[in-house]
Short mmCIF file of C-alpha atoms and ligand atoms in Angstrom, two decimals:
data_model
loop_
_atom_site.label_atom_id
_atom_site.label_comp_id
_atom_site.label_asym_id
_atom_site.label_seq_id
_atom_site.Cartn_x
_atom_site.Cartn_y
_atom_site.Cartn_z
CA MET A 1 18.08 -0.12 -57.10
CA ASN A 2 17.69 3.36 -59.00
CA GLU A 3 14.96 5.18 -57.86
CA ALA A 4 15.52 8.39 -60.05
CA PRO A 5 13.68 8.00 -63.37
CA ARG A 6 15.75 7.26 -66.55
CA GLU A 7 16.48 10.55 -68.62
CA GLN A 8 14.67 10.96 -72.02
CA TRP A 9 14.79 12.88 -74.81
CA GLY A 10 12.68 15.92 -75.27
CA SER A 11 11.65 15.35 -78.29
CA ARG A 12 11.70 13.24 -81.54
CA LEU A 13 14.02 15.94 -83.44
CA GLY A 14 16.03 16.05 -80.43
CA PHE A 15 17.39 12.78 -80.40
CA ILE A 16 17.52 12.65 -84.31
CA LEU A 17 19.83 15.93 -84.10
CA ALA A 18 21.96 14.28 -81.19
CA ALA A 19 22.42 11.24 -82.96
CA VAL A 20 23.40 13.02 -86.27
CA GLY A 21 25.69 15.55 -84.29
CA SER A 22 27.50 12.23 -82.94
CA ALA A 23 27.95 10.93 -86.26
CA VAL A 24 28.72 14.02 -88.04
CA GLY A 25 32.39 15.20 -86.48
CA LEU A 26 35.63 14.97 -87.62
CA GLY A 27 35.47 11.76 -89.75
CA ASN A 28 32.98 13.76 -91.76
CA MET A 29 35.24 16.76 -92.54
CA TRP A 30 38.56 15.00 -92.39
CA ARG A 31 38.66 11.45 -92.98
CA PHE A 32 36.10 11.04 -95.56
CA PRO A 33 37.12 13.76 -98.51
CA TYR A 34 40.41 12.16 -98.42
CA PHE A 35 39.68 8.19 -98.55
CA ALA A 36 37.49 9.36 -101.76
CA ALA A 37 40.33 11.38 -103.20
CA GLU A 38 42.86 8.46 -102.63
CA ASN A 39 40.82 5.32 -103.21
CA GLY A 40 39.07 6.24 -106.50
CA GLY A 41 36.84 9.42 -106.43
CA ALA A 42 33.36 9.08 -107.00
CA ALA A 43 33.79 5.36 -107.53
CA PHE A 44 34.62 5.46 -104.02
CA VAL A 45 31.75 7.60 -103.07
CA PHE A 46 29.38 4.76 -104.42
CA LEU A 47 31.25 2.33 -102.82
CA TYR A 48 30.65 3.76 -99.32
CA ILE A 49 27.17 4.57 -99.83
CA PHE A 50 26.88 0.79 -100.78
CA MET A 51 28.51 -0.03 -97.59
CA VAL A 52 26.48 2.28 -95.28
CA ALA A 53 23.39 0.74 -96.54
CA LEU A 54 24.61 -2.75 -96.25
CA VAL A 55 26.24 -2.83 -92.75
CA GLY A 56 26.11 0.78 -91.80
CA ILE A 57 22.25 1.15 -91.42
CA PRO A 58 21.90 -2.77 -90.48
CA ILE A 59 24.09 -2.54 -87.67
CA MET A 60 22.44 0.95 -86.42
CA LEU A 61 19.45 -0.83 -86.07
CA ALA A 62 20.89 -3.45 -84.11
CA GLU A 63 22.26 -0.47 -81.60
CA PHE A 64 18.82 0.89 -81.60
CA ALA A 65 17.34 -2.87 -81.00
CA ILE A 66 19.45 -3.17 -78.04
CA GLY A 67 19.66 0.41 -76.69
CA ARG A 68 15.73 1.13 -76.74
CA GLY A 69 14.93 -2.59 -75.71
CA ALA A 70 16.87 -2.63 -72.71
CA LYS A 71 16.92 1.21 -71.75
CA LYS A 72 20.26 0.67 -70.40
CA SER A 73 23.67 1.53 -70.55
CA PRO A 74 25.97 -0.77 -72.88
CA ILE A 75 27.35 -2.90 -70.37
CA GLN A 76 23.64 -3.95 -68.66
CA ALA A 77 21.86 -3.98 -71.80
CA LEU A 78 24.07 -6.56 -73.13
CA ALA A 79 23.62 -8.55 -69.97
CA HIS A 80 19.83 -8.05 -70.27
CA PHE A 81 19.38 -9.23 -73.65
CA GLY A 82 22.30 -11.91 -73.75
CA GLY A 83 23.37 -12.62 -69.81
CA ARG A 84 26.55 -11.81 -67.74
CA ARG A 85 28.83 -13.57 -70.65
CA TRP A 86 27.88 -10.42 -73.08
CA LYS A 87 29.42 -7.90 -70.26
CA PRO A 88 32.90 -7.62 -71.33
CA LEU A 89 31.92 -6.77 -74.92
CA GLY A 90 30.20 -3.79 -73.02
CA VAL A 91 33.31 -3.19 -71.49
CA LEU A 92 35.07 -3.15 -74.57
CA PHE A 93 32.66 -0.68 -75.91
CA VAL A 94 33.32 1.66 -72.80
CA ALA A 95 37.10 1.32 -73.18
CA GLY A 96 36.73 1.94 -76.96
CA GLY A 97 34.55 5.40 -75.83
CA PHE A 98 37.41 6.42 -73.68
CA LEU A 99 40.49 5.60 -76.32
CA ILE A 100 38.68 7.06 -78.86
CA LEU A 101 37.62 10.49 -77.59
CA SER A 102 41.42 10.61 -76.02
CA TYR A 103 43.09 11.20 -79.06
CA TYR A 104 39.72 12.69 -80.66
CA ALA A 105 39.94 15.50 -78.01
CA VAL A 106 43.59 16.07 -78.97
CA ILE A 107 42.66 16.75 -82.83
CA ALA A 108 39.71 18.83 -81.63
CA GLY A 109 41.90 20.79 -79.60
CA TRP A 110 44.08 22.06 -82.53
CA THR A 111 40.33 23.21 -84.28
CA LEU A 112 39.64 25.70 -81.29
CA ARG A 113 43.00 26.69 -82.01
CA TYR A 114 42.47 27.38 -85.54
CA LEU A 115 39.40 28.98 -84.57
CA TRP A 116 41.04 31.18 -82.08
CA ASN A 117 43.65 32.12 -84.79
CA ALA A 118 40.99 33.10 -87.24
CA LEU A 119 39.35 35.10 -85.14
CA ILE A 120 42.02 37.13 -83.34
CA THR A 121 45.15 37.12 -85.77
CA GLY A 122 44.53 35.69 -88.91
CA PHE A 123 46.52 33.20 -90.62
CA ALA A 124 50.13 34.44 -91.54
CA GLY A 125 53.76 32.98 -91.90
CA ASP A 126 54.24 29.48 -92.86
CA PRO A 127 51.56 27.47 -92.09
CA ALA A 128 53.46 24.40 -91.90
CA ALA A 129 55.37 25.35 -89.30
CA PHE A 130 52.63 26.61 -87.35
CA PHE A 131 50.83 23.57 -87.40
CA GLY A 132 54.10 21.86 -86.38
CA GLN A 133 54.31 24.23 -83.53
CA VAL A 134 50.84 23.70 -82.20
CA SER A 135 49.78 20.28 -83.10
CA THR A 136 52.26 19.01 -80.41
CA GLY A 137 53.06 19.77 -76.87
CA GLY A 138 52.15 22.27 -74.48
CA ASP A 139 50.07 23.98 -76.76
CA ALA A 140 48.25 21.30 -77.79
CA VAL A 141 47.94 20.08 -74.22
CA ALA A 142 46.17 23.26 -73.95
CA TRP A 143 43.73 23.81 -75.95
CA HIS A 144 42.73 20.01 -75.77
CA LEU A 145 42.08 20.69 -72.13
CA LEU A 146 39.85 23.46 -72.90
CA PHE A 147 37.91 21.36 -75.38
CA MET A 148 37.27 18.46 -72.35
CA VAL A 149 36.01 21.30 -70.54
CA ILE A 150 33.58 22.15 -72.60
CA THR A 151 32.77 18.61 -73.57
CA ILE A 152 32.41 17.60 -69.72
CA THR A 153 30.23 20.84 -69.02
CA ILE A 154 27.70 19.59 -71.61
CA VAL A 155 27.78 16.01 -70.97
CA ALA A 156 27.00 17.16 -66.98
CA GLY A 157 24.05 18.80 -67.78
CA GLY A 158 22.33 15.38 -68.80
CA ILE A 159 20.42 14.11 -71.82
CA ARG A 160 18.15 17.30 -72.15
CA GLY A 161 19.19 19.97 -70.90
CA GLY A 162 22.85 19.24 -72.21
CA ILE A 163 23.13 16.91 -75.01
CA GLU A 164 19.90 17.59 -76.80
CA ARG A 165 19.94 21.15 -76.38
CA SER A 166 23.25 21.89 -77.70
CA ALA A 167 22.26 19.47 -80.70
CA ILE A 168 19.47 21.64 -81.26
CA ILE A 169 21.13 24.87 -81.81
CA LEU A 170 24.25 23.56 -83.19
CA MET A 171 23.15 21.00 -85.84
CA PRO A 172 21.01 23.18 -88.06
CA LEU A 173 24.03 25.81 -88.02
CA LEU A 174 26.62 23.13 -89.05
CA PHE A 175 24.80 22.46 -91.95
CA LEU A 176 24.01 25.76 -93.13
CA ILE A 177 28.12 26.56 -92.92
CA VAL A 178 28.86 23.61 -94.41
CA LEU A 179 26.49 24.22 -97.10
CA GLY A 180 27.08 27.75 -97.51
CA LEU A 181 31.25 27.33 -97.66
CA ALA A 182 30.43 24.65 -100.50
CA VAL A 183 28.50 27.00 -102.53
CA PHE A 184 30.96 29.57 -101.99
CA ALA A 185 33.71 27.37 -102.96
CA SER A 186 32.02 26.74 -106.15
CA THR A 187 32.45 30.28 -107.10
CA LEU A 188 36.41 30.32 -107.11
CA ASP A 189 38.65 29.72 -109.69
CA GLY A 190 40.13 26.54 -108.83
CA ALA A 191 36.70 24.71 -108.30
CA GLY A 192 37.02 22.59 -111.13
CA ALA A 193 40.41 21.29 -110.41
CA GLY A 194 39.37 20.68 -106.58
CA TYR A 195 36.38 18.63 -108.01
CA ALA A 196 38.50 16.77 -109.96
CA PHE A 197 41.02 15.88 -107.70
CA TYR A 198 38.28 14.87 -105.20
CA LEU A 199 35.91 12.81 -108.13
CA THR A 200 37.94 11.76 -110.48
CA THR A 201 36.42 7.84 -111.11
CA ASP A 202 39.10 5.06 -110.70
CA PHE A 203 37.23 2.08 -111.01
CA ARG A 204 40.25 0.10 -110.46
CA GLU A 205 40.75 0.81 -106.88
CA ILE A 206 37.45 0.06 -105.38
CA PHE A 207 37.96 -3.57 -106.71
CA SER A 208 40.19 -4.17 -103.81
CA LEU A 209 39.51 -6.10 -100.64
CA ASP A 210 41.43 -2.97 -98.88
CA VAL A 211 39.68 -0.49 -100.05
CA LEU A 212 36.37 -2.32 -99.57
CA SER A 213 37.60 -2.79 -95.90
CA GLU A 214 38.13 0.63 -95.45
CA ALA A 215 35.15 1.92 -96.87
CA THR A 216 33.47 -0.41 -94.00
CA SER A 217 35.71 0.85 -91.10
CA GLN A 218 35.24 4.62 -92.05
CA ALA A 219 31.06 4.10 -92.16
CA PHE A 220 31.39 2.73 -88.93
CA PHE A 221 33.63 5.49 -87.58
CA SER A 222 31.62 8.30 -89.32
CA LEU A 223 28.46 6.91 -87.93
CA SER A 224 29.60 6.26 -84.58
CA LEU A 225 29.00 2.31 -85.06
CA GLY A 226 30.79 -0.68 -83.25
CA MET A 227 30.61 0.85 -79.73
CA GLY A 228 27.60 1.58 -78.03
CA ALA A 229 27.07 5.33 -78.85
CA MET A 230 24.12 4.74 -81.37
CA LEU A 231 22.93 2.17 -78.36
CA THR A 232 23.43 4.68 -75.53
CA TYR A 233 21.64 7.55 -76.86
CA SER A 234 18.56 4.90 -78.06
CA SER A 235 18.38 3.45 -74.62
CA TYR A 236 16.80 7.57 -73.89
CA LEU A 237 14.30 6.79 -76.19
CA SER A 238 10.58 6.57 -75.53
CA ARG A 239 8.99 3.64 -77.31
CA ASP A 240 7.38 5.05 -79.91
CA ASP A 241 10.23 6.03 -82.26
CA ASN A 242 10.07 4.70 -85.45
CA MET A 243 13.67 3.24 -85.38
CA PRO A 244 14.34 2.16 -89.33
CA ARG A 245 13.34 5.48 -90.63
CA GLU A 246 15.30 7.26 -87.66
CA ALA A 247 18.62 5.30 -88.94
CA VAL A 248 17.75 6.13 -92.50
CA ILE A 249 17.30 9.75 -91.75
CA ILE A 250 20.45 9.91 -89.34
CA ALA A 251 22.98 7.82 -92.01
CA GLY A 252 21.59 9.99 -94.75
CA SER A 253 22.47 13.26 -93.18
CA ASP A 254 25.87 11.88 -92.20
CA PHE A 255 26.47 10.89 -95.62
CA LEU A 256 25.24 14.19 -97.17
CA ILE A 257 27.76 16.44 -94.63
CA ALA A 258 30.56 14.05 -95.64
CA PHE A 259 29.74 14.81 -99.23
CA LEU A 260 29.32 18.30 -98.97
CA ALA A 261 32.69 18.70 -96.55
CA GLY A 262 34.69 17.00 -99.74
CA LEU A 263 32.99 19.93 -102.10
CA MET A 264 33.78 22.67 -99.52
CA VAL A 265 37.48 21.31 -98.96
CA PHE A 266 39.03 20.75 -102.09
CA PRO A 267 37.99 23.71 -104.20
CA LEU A 268 39.10 26.32 -101.33
CA ILE A 269 42.72 24.31 -101.26
CA PHE A 270 42.91 24.47 -104.95
CA ALA A 271 42.25 27.80 -105.55
CA LEU A 272 44.83 29.41 -103.23
CA GLY A 273 46.04 26.80 -100.84
CA LEU A 274 49.20 24.37 -100.98
CA SER A 275 48.06 21.76 -103.19
CA GLU A 276 51.34 20.33 -102.69
CA GLN A 277 50.45 19.31 -99.16
CA LEU A 278 47.44 16.83 -100.20
CA SER A 279 49.52 13.63 -100.83
CA GLY A 280 51.61 14.13 -97.70
CA SER A 281 48.98 13.92 -95.09
CA THR A 282 45.50 14.16 -94.80
CA ILE A 283 45.65 16.22 -91.29
CA GLY A 284 48.07 18.13 -93.28
CA ALA A 285 45.11 19.38 -95.81
CA LEU A 286 42.81 20.40 -93.13
CA PHE A 287 45.22 22.62 -91.14
CA ILE A 288 48.24 23.56 -93.39
CA GLY A 289 46.35 23.68 -96.93
CA LEU A 290 43.30 25.33 -95.68
CA PRO A 291 45.08 27.91 -93.52
CA ASN A 292 47.13 28.95 -96.31
CA ALA A 293 44.09 29.33 -98.71
CA PHE A 294 42.77 31.75 -96.01
CA ALA A 295 45.17 33.86 -95.35
CA GLU A 296 45.65 33.98 -99.58
CA MET A 297 42.12 35.35 -100.14
CA GLY A 298 42.31 38.44 -98.71
CA ALA A 299 39.30 40.17 -96.88
CA VAL A 300 37.31 37.15 -97.30
CA GLY A 301 39.69 34.63 -95.94
CA ARG A 302 39.14 35.65 -92.26
CA PRO A 303 35.26 35.21 -91.86
CA VAL A 304 35.53 32.01 -94.36
CA GLY A 305 38.37 30.69 -91.81
CA VAL A 306 36.74 31.63 -89.27
CA LEU A 307 33.35 29.60 -90.46
CA PHE A 308 35.24 27.02 -91.60
CA PHE A 309 36.97 26.15 -88.06
CA PHE A 310 33.69 26.68 -86.18
CA ALA A 311 32.15 24.10 -88.28
CA LEU A 312 34.82 21.82 -87.47
CA PHE A 313 35.25 22.72 -84.03
CA VAL A 314 31.24 22.12 -83.54
CA GLY A 315 31.39 18.87 -85.43
CA ALA A 316 33.79 17.72 -83.09
CA LEU A 317 32.13 18.71 -80.19
CA THR A 318 28.71 17.18 -80.84
CA SER A 319 30.86 13.48 -81.29
CA ALA A 320 32.99 14.07 -78.51
CA ILE A 321 29.60 14.41 -76.55
CA SER A 322 28.79 11.20 -77.58
CA LEU A 323 31.78 9.40 -76.57
CA LEU A 324 31.60 10.85 -73.24
CA GLU A 325 28.13 9.86 -72.72
CA VAL A 326 29.11 6.23 -73.30
CA VAL A 327 31.32 6.12 -70.79
CA VAL A 328 29.37 8.47 -68.39
CA ALA A 329 25.99 6.27 -68.91
CA ALA A 330 28.24 3.38 -68.16
CA ILE A 331 29.52 4.60 -64.58
CA ILE A 332 25.96 6.29 -63.99
CA ASP A 333 24.48 2.64 -64.47
CA THR A 334 26.96 0.28 -62.84
CA VAL A 335 28.79 2.54 -60.04
CA ARG A 336 25.65 4.63 -59.69
CA TRP A 337 27.55 7.83 -59.14
CA PRO A 338 25.23 10.99 -59.69
CA ARG A 339 26.09 12.33 -63.64
CA ARG A 340 27.96 15.28 -62.51
CA LYS A 341 30.42 13.38 -60.92
CA ALA A 342 30.49 10.67 -63.41
CA ALA A 343 31.20 13.14 -66.07
CA LEU A 344 34.19 14.97 -64.22
CA ILE A 345 35.76 12.30 -63.07
CA MET A 346 35.98 10.09 -66.30
CA GLY A 347 36.29 13.34 -68.37
CA VAL A 348 39.18 14.39 -66.31
CA LEU A 349 40.48 10.78 -66.70
CA ILE A 350 40.30 10.80 -70.78
CA THR A 351 41.91 14.08 -70.57
CA LEU A 352 45.09 12.64 -68.94
CA ALA A 353 44.77 9.78 -71.07
CA GLY A 354 45.08 11.69 -74.23
CA ILE A 355 48.14 13.69 -73.47
CA PRO A 356 50.50 11.24 -75.08
CA SER A 357 48.46 11.47 -78.19
CA ALA A 358 48.86 15.35 -77.79
CA PHE A 359 52.76 15.08 -77.52
CA ASP A 360 53.25 12.41 -80.34
CA ILE A 361 51.23 12.20 -83.64
CA THR A 362 52.46 8.70 -84.01
CA VAL A 363 50.55 7.74 -80.68
CA LEU A 364 47.78 9.34 -82.06
CA GLY A 365 47.93 7.19 -84.88
CA VAL A 366 48.05 3.83 -83.28
CA VAL A 367 45.34 4.66 -80.80
CA ASP A 368 43.14 5.66 -84.07
CA GLN A 369 43.98 2.66 -85.71
CA ILE A 370 43.42 0.33 -83.11
CA ALA A 371 40.41 1.99 -81.19
CA GLY A 372 39.26 4.16 -83.73
CA ASN A 373 39.28 1.12 -86.75
CA LEU A 374 39.90 -2.49 -85.04
CA PHE A 375 37.57 -1.95 -82.14
CA LEU A 376 34.95 -0.62 -84.13
CA VAL A 377 34.65 -3.52 -86.81
CA PHE A 378 35.00 -6.15 -84.17
CA GLY A 379 32.61 -4.40 -82.19
CA ALA A 380 30.28 -4.26 -85.11
CA LEU A 381 30.90 -8.13 -85.64
CA CYS A 382 30.02 -8.90 -82.26
CA LEU A 383 26.91 -6.69 -82.40
CA ALA A 384 25.62 -8.47 -85.39
CA ILE A 385 26.18 -11.94 -83.97
CA PHE A 386 24.36 -10.66 -80.79
CA VAL A 387 21.23 -9.35 -82.29
CA GLY A 388 21.10 -11.96 -84.99
CA TRP A 389 21.38 -14.97 -82.84
CA VAL A 390 21.56 -14.60 -78.92
CA MET A 391 18.60 -11.48 -78.62
CA PRO A 392 15.09 -12.72 -78.42
CA ASP A 393 12.92 -11.41 -81.42
CA PRO A 394 14.62 -7.67 -81.99
CA ILE A 395 12.10 -7.19 -84.94
CA ALA A 396 9.18 -7.24 -82.56
CA GLU A 397 11.25 -4.73 -80.71
CA LEU A 398 12.04 -2.81 -83.88
CA ARG A 399 7.94 -2.74 -84.74
CA ARG A 400 7.15 -1.05 -81.52
CA GLY A 401 6.63 2.08 -83.07
CA GLY A 402 3.42 0.90 -84.58
CA GLU A 403 4.22 1.19 -88.48
CA ARG A 404 5.09 -2.07 -90.46
CA VAL A 405 8.46 -1.48 -91.64
CA ALA A 406 8.44 -4.00 -94.85
CA TRP A 407 12.13 -4.47 -94.72
CA LEU A 408 12.79 -5.56 -91.34
CA PRO A 409 12.45 -9.22 -92.13
CA LEU A 410 14.93 -9.08 -95.00
CA TRP A 411 17.20 -6.81 -92.25
CA TYR A 412 16.65 -9.58 -89.82
CA GLY A 413 18.24 -12.20 -92.21
CA PHE A 414 21.04 -9.88 -93.62
CA ILE A 415 22.31 -9.50 -89.89
CA ARG A 416 21.92 -13.10 -89.54
CA TYR A 417 23.98 -14.68 -92.27
CA VAL A 418 25.62 -11.82 -94.48
CA VAL A 419 26.48 -9.11 -92.29
CA PRO A 420 28.68 -11.46 -90.13
CA PRO A 421 31.11 -13.20 -92.56
CA LEU A 422 31.26 -9.81 -94.60
CA LEU A 423 32.68 -8.38 -91.16
CA LEU A 424 34.72 -11.41 -90.78
CA LEU A 425 36.69 -10.53 -93.88
CA VAL A 426 36.83 -7.12 -93.17
CA LEU A 427 38.21 -7.85 -89.69
CA TYR A 428 40.85 -10.01 -91.00
CA PHE A 429 42.03 -6.96 -93.47
CA THR A 430 41.89 -4.60 -90.09
CA VAL A 431 43.56 -6.86 -88.23
CA ARG A 432 46.53 -7.25 -91.15
CA ALA A 433 46.77 -3.13 -91.49
CA THR A 434 46.62 -2.44 -87.63
CA PHE A 435 49.75 -5.06 -87.61
CA GLU A 436 51.73 -4.13 -90.33
CA MET A 437 51.25 -0.39 -88.80
CA ILE A 438 52.47 -1.82 -85.53
CA VAL A 439 55.48 -3.72 -87.22
CA GLY A 440 56.12 -0.59 -89.26
CA LEU A 441 57.02 1.47 -86.33
CA PHE A 442 59.22 -0.63 -84.84
CA GLY A 443 60.61 -1.78 -87.97
CA GLY A 444 61.58 1.58 -89.50
N1 LIG B 1 31.14 9.44 -86.00
C1 LIG B 1 32.06 10.70 -85.18
C2 LIG B 1 33.03 11.23 -86.56
O1 LIG B 1 33.14 10.95 -87.88
C3 LIG B 1 33.24 10.48 -84.34
C4 LIG B 1 32.27 9.50 -83.41
C5 LIG B 1 31.52 9.69 -82.21
C6 LIG B 1 32.47 7.89 -82.97
N2 LIG B 1 31.28 8.93 -81.39
C7 LIG B 1 31.72 7.54 -81.98
C8 LIG B 1 33.27 6.85 -83.71
C9 LIG B 1 31.79 6.24 -81.65
C10 LIG B 1 33.48 5.79 -83.14
C11 LIG B 1 32.21 5.30 -82.35
O2 LIG B 1 33.96 12.06 -86.60
#
């Protein structure tokens, strides 16, 4: 029925950078450093690497096997290998992308707003009061809207002309900025205290199932797994990519940036910022502690602030693009709208859905817990079962690249027998945390 040939990435590098662009985002710069600092420091970092290797890379390969194998968007791809009864999972993926983007774009709007301030006025006055003023209400909606306009424009431009092109320009730039700022931060007086706050090891913390399950859902969020984003991106590949190698490169780059983000953020805050803000909220440190640090820094504060918020914005943008692409690809495949129409209409609906989050940070937190944690763990569990037990011969699909990858049989055994029970356990803890959060809201 669909006569237009399916879009494809222009190059292997383009695909990798777009996938890294999806992975690297606010999750790296904002969630990861704080989880690490609060949950055992360097010990958490090792636990995280372990979980990325144990479940992150296997689930990424599962998504690649389905996406590249079917060359379809999530709903159709699941039906392709598993029959109609798997369509609801695809619908859940699309709903997840929709919901995650709705609040993600609100936070991304703040990054744009702060970038604007860094460029035009600098940061003066009371940073906490400023954050309170711009993070909710009309201001937040305005910047959220602007951010969505940029995202929609790029997705409307298509795989090669929009998504790939922006990733090829933006991702190397992002990496250089984060690296440069981390090196700069190491020269500051507070660097030692910042590193200590970030990495001081506490092994007791990591031997808790709560921390284990947080590390797992953080790995899914950071690697964009569990809702079909990597599945969708891999559906635009030609057959000859070596998927296991790409998965390791993508996961490794994502970890590297998350780790560097911690090395950048904490020394800056401990040198000049309001380190008391750290315990209060994780968002607070980025949007309150750092602007304060930039204001205190004198002449260098302005360029450093501009670079920092530019990097945050770029990370958020390339991630938001992938979230919108999941929804748009599904609409193109099912309703058969042209790409531009799908991007515009779905983008507008997602923007509207984000307005409650822009008015109330509690709503933002709840949607994050449900769509950004719970859905992903559940989605990843279903993906493991699907690829391990339903899809015919996923190993053959992953071997199409030609190279023999010795560990693929190991991967398959893992995805069948180890990942599902592990994720069931994580799911239990995630459901419990979600429940507690909701009860806490009503119980006061
Ligand atoms: N990985 C991105 C980040 O770390 C967010 C993101 C983009 C995402 N696409 C996703 C999260 C798909 C879950 C699923 O900020």
